[in-house]
Coordinates of C-alpha atoms and ligand atoms in Angstrom, one line a residue:
M1 CA 0.0 0.0 0.0
K2 CA 1.2 3.5 -0.8
V3 CA 1.7 5.8 2.1
F4 CA 1.9 9.6 1.4
Y5 CA 4.0 11.4 4.0
D6 CA 6.3 14.4 4.0
P7 CA 8.9 14.6 6.9
V8 CA 8.2 18.4 6.9
Q9 CA 5.1 17.5 9.0
K10 CA 7.4 16.8 11.9
T11 CA 8.6 20.5 12.2
H12 CA 5.3 21.4 13.9
V13 CA 6.1 21.0 17.6
L14 CA 3.5 21.8 20.3
S15 CA 4.6 22.3 23.9
H16 CA 1.4 22.3 26.0
E17 CA -2.3 22.9 26.0
I18 CA -5.0 24.0 28.5
I19 CA -8.0 21.7 28.8
A20 CA -10.7 22.9 31.2
G21 CA -8.3 25.2 32.9
K22 CA -5.6 22.5 33.5
R23 CA -2.3 22.5 31.8
F24 CA -1.1 19.3 30.0
R25 CA 1.8 18.3 27.8
H26 CA 0.3 18.7 24.3
H27 CA -1.3 15.5 23.1
E28 CA -0.7 16.1 19.4
R29 CA 3.0 15.0 19.4
R30 CA 5.3 14.4 16.5
A31 CA 6.2 11.0 18.1
R32 CA 2.8 9.9 16.8
I33 CA 4.3 9.9 13.3
D34 CA 7.5 8.1 14.3
I35 CA 5.7 5.2 15.8
I36 CA 3.3 4.8 12.9
R37 CA 6.2 4.9 10.4
R38 CA 8.2 2.4 12.5
H39 CA 5.4 -0.2 12.5
L40 CA 4.6 0.2 8.8
R41 CA 8.2 0.0 7.8
A42 CA 8.7 -3.1 9.9
N43 CA 5.6 -4.7 8.3
G44 CA 7.2 -4.4 4.9
Q45 CA 4.0 -4.0 2.9
F46 CA 4.0 -0.2 2.8
E47 CA 5.7 2.1 0.3
F48 CA 6.4 5.6 1.6
I49 CA 6.1 8.4 -0.9
V50 CA 6.9 12.1 -0.4
P51 CA 4.0 14.0 -2.1
E52 CA 4.4 17.0 -4.3
A53 CA 3.0 20.3 -2.9
L54 CA -0.7 20.5 -3.7
P55 CA -2.0 23.3 -6.0
M56 CA -3.4 26.3 -4.0
E57 CA -6.7 25.9 -5.9
A58 CA -7.2 22.6 -4.1
V59 CA -6.9 24.3 -0.8
L60 CA -9.1 27.2 -1.9
A61 CA -11.8 24.8 -3.1
V62 CA -12.4 24.1 0.6
H63 CA -11.0 27.0 2.6
D64 CA -11.6 30.8 2.4
E65 CA -8.8 32.8 0.8
A66 CA -8.5 35.3 3.7
Y67 CA -8.2 32.4 6.2
V68 CA -5.5 30.7 4.0
R69 CA -3.6 34.0 3.7
F70 CA -3.7 34.3 7.5
L71 CA -2.3 30.8 8.0
E72 CA 0.3 31.4 5.4
S73 CA 1.4 34.7 7.1
S74 CA 2.5 32.6 10.1
Q75 CA 5.7 31.9 8.3
M76 CA 6.7 35.5 9.2
L77 CA 6.8 34.6 12.9
S78 CA 10.2 34.2 14.5
K79 CA 11.2 30.7 15.6
D80 CA 10.3 31.2 19.2
E81 CA 7.1 33.1 18.7
V82 CA 3.8 31.2 19.4
I83 CA 0.3 32.6 18.7
W84 CA -2.1 31.3 21.3
P85 CA -5.6 32.5 20.4
Y86 CA -7.5 33.2 23.6
V87 CA -10.3 35.8 22.7
F88 CA -13.0 34.8 20.2
P89 CA -15.5 37.0 18.4
C90 CA -19.1 36.0 18.9
D91 CA -20.5 38.0 16.0
R92 CA -18.5 36.9 12.9
R93 CA -20.5 39.3 10.6
V94 CA -18.1 42.1 11.8
P95 CA -15.0 42.1 9.6
V96 CA -11.6 41.9 11.2
Y97 CA -8.6 43.4 9.5
E98 CA -5.2 41.7 9.5
P99 CA -5.9 39.2 12.2
V100 CA -2.3 38.1 12.5
T101 CA -1.4 39.1 16.0
V102 CA -1.6 37.2 19.2
F103 CA -4.6 39.3 20.2
T104 CA -6.8 38.8 17.1
A105 CA -6.0 35.3 15.9
G106 CA -9.1 34.1 17.7
Y107 CA -11.1 35.4 14.7
Y108 CA -10.2 32.3 12.8
C109 CA -10.1 29.9 15.8
F110 CA -12.5 28.1 18.0
D111 CA -10.4 26.7 20.9
V112 CA -7.3 27.3 22.9
G113 CA -5.4 24.0 22.2
T114 CA -4.3 24.9 18.7
P115 CA -1.4 27.4 18.6
I116 CA 0.3 28.8 15.5
M117 CA 4.0 28.9 15.0
S118 CA 6.4 29.8 12.2
D119 CA 6.4 26.1 11.0
T120 CA 2.6 25.6 11.2
W121 CA 1.8 26.5 7.6
Q122 CA 4.4 24.3 6.0
A123 CA 3.5 21.4 8.2
A124 CA -0.2 21.9 7.4
I125 CA 0.4 22.2 3.7
A126 CA 2.6 19.0 3.8
A127 CA -0.2 17.1 5.5
A128 CA -2.8 18.4 3.0
S129 CA -0.4 17.5 0.1
G130 CA -0.3 13.9 1.3
A131 CA -4.1 13.7 1.3
Y132 CA -4.4 15.4 -2.1
A133 CA -1.7 13.0 -3.6
A134 CA -3.6 10.1 -2.1
A135 CA -6.8 11.3 -3.8
Q136 CA -5.0 11.7 -7.1
H137 CA -3.5 8.2 -6.7
L138 CA -7.0 6.8 -6.0
K139 CA -8.6 8.5 -8.9
K140 CA -5.8 7.3 -11.3
T141 CA -5.5 3.7 -10.1
G142 CA -8.4 2.8 -7.8
E143 CA -5.9 1.4 -5.3
V144 CA -6.4 1.9 -1.6
C145 CA -3.8 4.2 -0.1
Y146 CA -3.1 6.1 3.1
A147 CA -2.1 9.7 3.9
L148 CA -0.1 9.8 7.1
A149 CA -1.3 13.3 7.9
R150 CA -0.2 15.5 10.8
P151 CA -1.4 18.0 11.8
P152 CA -4.8 16.3 11.6
G153 CA -7.6 18.0 9.7
H154 CA -11.3 17.1 10.5
H155 CA -11.9 20.0 13.0
A156 CA -10.8 22.6 10.5
A157 CA -13.6 24.4 8.7
A158 CA -13.6 26.8 5.7
A159 CA -12.2 29.6 7.8
L160 CA -11.6 28.2 11.3
F161 CA -8.8 26.2 12.9
G162 CA -9.0 24.3 16.2
G163 CA -8.8 20.8 17.6
Y164 CA -5.1 20.6 16.5
C165 CA -6.3 21.1 12.9
Y166 CA -5.5 23.9 10.4
L167 CA -6.3 22.6 6.9
N168 CA -8.9 19.9 6.4
N169 CA -6.9 17.2 4.8
A170 CA -9.8 14.7 4.2
A171 CA -12.1 17.5 3.0
I172 CA -9.5 18.7 0.4
A173 CA -9.2 15.1 -0.8
A174 CA -13.0 14.6 -0.9
Q175 CA -13.6 17.9 -2.7
Y176 CA -11.1 16.9 -5.4
L177 CA -12.7 13.4 -5.8
S178 CA -16.2 14.8 -5.9
Q179 CA -15.4 16.3 -9.3
Y180 CA -15.4 12.7 -10.6
G181 CA -18.3 11.1 -8.6
K182 CA -20.1 11.0 -5.3
V183 CA -18.0 10.7 -2.2
L184 CA -18.8 9.0 1.1
L185 CA -16.6 10.5 3.9
I186 CA -16.5 8.1 6.8
D187 CA -15.1 9.7 10.0
F188 CA -14.5 7.3 12.9
D189 CA -12.4 9.7 15.1
Y190 CA -13.6 9.8 18.7
H191 CA -14.5 13.5 18.3
H192 CA -17.0 14.8 15.9
G193 CA -15.5 16.3 12.7
N194 CA -17.1 19.7 13.1
G195 CA -15.0 21.2 10.4
T196 CA -15.7 18.5 7.8
Q197 CA -19.4 18.6 8.6
S198 CA -19.4 22.4 8.2
I199 CA -17.6 22.3 4.8
F200 CA -20.0 19.8 3.3
Y201 CA -23.2 20.7 5.2
D202 CA -25.0 22.2 2.2
N203 CA -23.4 19.8 -0.4
S204 CA -24.9 16.6 -1.7
D205 CA -21.7 15.5 -3.5
V206 CA -20.0 14.4 -0.3
F207 CA -22.0 12.4 2.2
Y208 CA -20.5 12.9 5.7
V209 CA -21.0 10.1 8.2
S210 CA -19.5 10.3 11.7
L211 CA -19.5 8.1 14.8
H212 CA -18.2 9.9 17.9
G213 CA -18.5 10.5 21.6
N214 CA -21.7 12.1 22.7
P215 CA -21.1 15.9 22.2
A216 CA -23.1 16.7 25.3
I217 CA -20.0 15.6 27.3
E218 CA -17.3 15.3 24.7
Y219 CA -15.2 17.7 22.6
P220 CA -16.1 19.6 20.4
Y221 CA -19.4 19.9 22.3
F222 CA -21.5 22.1 20.0
T223 CA -21.9 19.8 17.0
G224 CA -22.4 16.1 16.3
Y225 CA -26.0 15.5 17.3
S226 CA -28.1 13.1 15.3
H227 CA -30.6 15.9 14.4
E228 CA -27.8 17.6 12.3
T229 CA -28.5 16.2 8.9
G230 CA -27.4 18.9 6.4
I231 CA -29.2 21.9 4.8
D232 CA -30.2 23.1 1.3
D233 CA -28.7 20.8 -1.3
G234 CA -27.0 18.9 1.5
A235 CA -30.2 18.1 3.4
G236 CA -30.0 14.4 4.3
F237 CA -26.3 14.1 3.4
T238 CA -24.9 14.3 6.9
L239 CA -25.3 11.4 9.3
N240 CA -24.2 11.8 12.9
C241 CA -24.1 8.8 15.3
P242 CA -23.1 10.0 18.8
L243 CA -22.3 7.2 21.2
E244 CA -21.8 7.1 24.9
P245 CA -18.3 6.8 26.2
H246 CA -17.3 3.2 27.1
C247 CA -20.2 1.8 25.0
G248 CA -17.9 -1.2 24.2
P249 CA -17.0 -2.8 20.8
E250 CA -20.3 -4.7 20.4
E251 CA -22.5 -1.6 20.4
Y252 CA -19.9 0.4 18.5
F253 CA -19.8 -2.1 15.6
E254 CA -23.5 -2.4 15.4
A255 CA -23.8 1.4 15.2
F256 CA -21.0 1.5 12.7
K257 CA -22.6 -1.0 10.3
T258 CA -26.0 0.5 10.6
S259 CA -24.7 4.1 9.9
I260 CA -22.5 3.0 6.9
D261 CA -25.4 0.9 5.5
T262 CA -27.7 3.9 5.6
A263 CA -25.1 6.2 4.0
M264 CA -24.3 3.7 1.2
K265 CA -28.0 3.3 0.4
K266 CA -28.5 7.0 0.2
T267 CA -25.4 7.9 -1.8
D268 CA -24.0 4.9 -3.7
P269 CA -20.5 6.6 -3.8
A270 CA -17.9 6.4 -6.5
F271 CA -15.2 6.9 -3.8
I272 CA -14.8 6.5 0.0
V273 CA -12.5 8.9 2.0
C274 CA -12.0 7.7 5.5
S275 CA -11.0 10.1 8.4
C276 CA -9.2 7.6 10.6
G277 CA -9.1 8.7 14.2
F278 CA -7.3 6.2 16.5
D279 CA -8.4 8.0 19.6
V280 CA -11.3 5.4 19.7
A281 CA -8.5 3.0 21.0
D282 CA -8.5 1.4 24.4
K283 CA -6.8 3.7 27.0
D284 CA -6.4 6.7 24.6
P285 CA -6.1 9.8 26.8
L286 CA -8.7 11.7 24.8
G287 CA -11.2 8.9 23.7
H288 CA -13.3 6.3 25.4
F289 CA -14.5 3.7 23.0
G290 CA -12.0 1.0 24.1
L291 CA -11.1 -0.5 20.7
L292 CA -8.3 -3.1 20.6
P293 CA -6.0 -3.8 17.7
E294 CA -8.2 -6.7 16.5
N295 CA -11.2 -4.3 16.5
F296 CA -9.3 -1.9 14.2
H297 CA -8.6 -4.8 11.9
S298 CA -12.4 -5.6 11.9
L299 CA -13.2 -1.9 11.2
G300 CA -10.9 -2.0 8.2
Q301 CA -12.5 -5.2 7.0
I302 CA -16.0 -3.6 7.1
I303 CA -14.8 -0.6 5.1
R304 CA -13.0 -2.8 2.6
S305 CA -16.1 -5.0 2.2
L306 CA -18.0 -1.9 0.8
N307 CA -15.9 -2.7 -2.3
K308 CA -15.4 1.0 -3.4
P309 CA -12.2 2.8 -4.3
T310 CA -11.1 4.0 -0.8
M311 CA -8.4 6.3 0.6
L312 CA -7.5 6.6 4.3
V313 CA -6.4 9.8 6.1
Q314 CA -4.9 9.9 9.5
E315 CA -6.7 12.0 12.1
G316 CA -6.4 11.7 15.9
G317 CA -4.9 9.0 18.1
Y318 CA -3.0 10.0 21.2
L319 CA -1.9 6.9 22.9
V320 CA 1.4 7.1 21.3
E321 CA 2.8 3.7 22.5
R322 CA -0.1 1.8 20.9
L323 CA -0.8 4.0 17.9
G324 CA 1.6 2.2 15.5
L325 CA 0.1 -1.2 16.3
N326 CA -3.5 0.1 15.9
V327 CA -2.8 1.8 12.6
E328 CA -1.0 -1.3 11.3
A329 CA -3.9 -3.5 12.4
F330 CA -6.4 -1.3 10.6
L331 CA -4.4 -0.8 7.4
T332 CA -3.5 -4.5 6.9
A333 CA -7.2 -5.3 6.6
F334 CA -7.0 -3.6 3.2
L335 CA -4.1 -5.6 1.9
Ligands
ZN1 ZN1 -10.2 13.0 18.0

């Protein structure tokens, strides 16, 4: 299986984050990439490819230009400068000019765990380039492939970053593929992909289906309820399946199969893009579905059995010591 990955993604280094007022070592660590690579290399059935930089049109097909220019301007920061958004406008109809300072970056942000540094833009572009290259490869060959994307993407909306995400890697891939046929975007990260939902909420070309922790008690809190089903042209093309933490693999798999079955009947996709969040793993510090490596293999088998051209994009997964094992168990189901 081809794995699209650019080492530039490792330049993005996050020190700490504040969750509910408490300070933690940041969960989105570059060691996540190292352990995945180590496992896939040792397995021997994966070919690593450094993607070419994606065209800016592919980014602008998903993200607003002013937002992209703002992210791009982070390259002007000095090496030790970090922008931590901490004030957020409630009325976004009011325009904000040049929001590139530590004080106004909250205009494009929705949480306090996602800082911007001088290396953020190039890491985000490298991750998005991997997803775009995977989409191109899928379109050309029909072969399943995987984008080892970091920073992750599914919380990033057209003009908002947050949840460790800046550019929506899976959405950029899905948008590209949707030019050639309907896309089913399956998101199994523990947290609702609020950014992906927002991007495709009024779009019937990409069906978004997500299983995640109940947003009443789990991040990102404000979206991911089952009554959110899309609007305008996209009405009926979003399917959210919130589940209670610790629901256990049996209930999880039943909900997974039912949701995917409903989505497949509604959309009959030409392509599947999968946002793969391994924070549904047992003992993950940020997720509580308790999936074991063999469960990830089964998850892969279910998606493979849909028998559609499929690409896989890395999202969350923060139990670093088990992440490589879990990703390998999932990916080998497609070989
Ligand atoms: Zn997550």
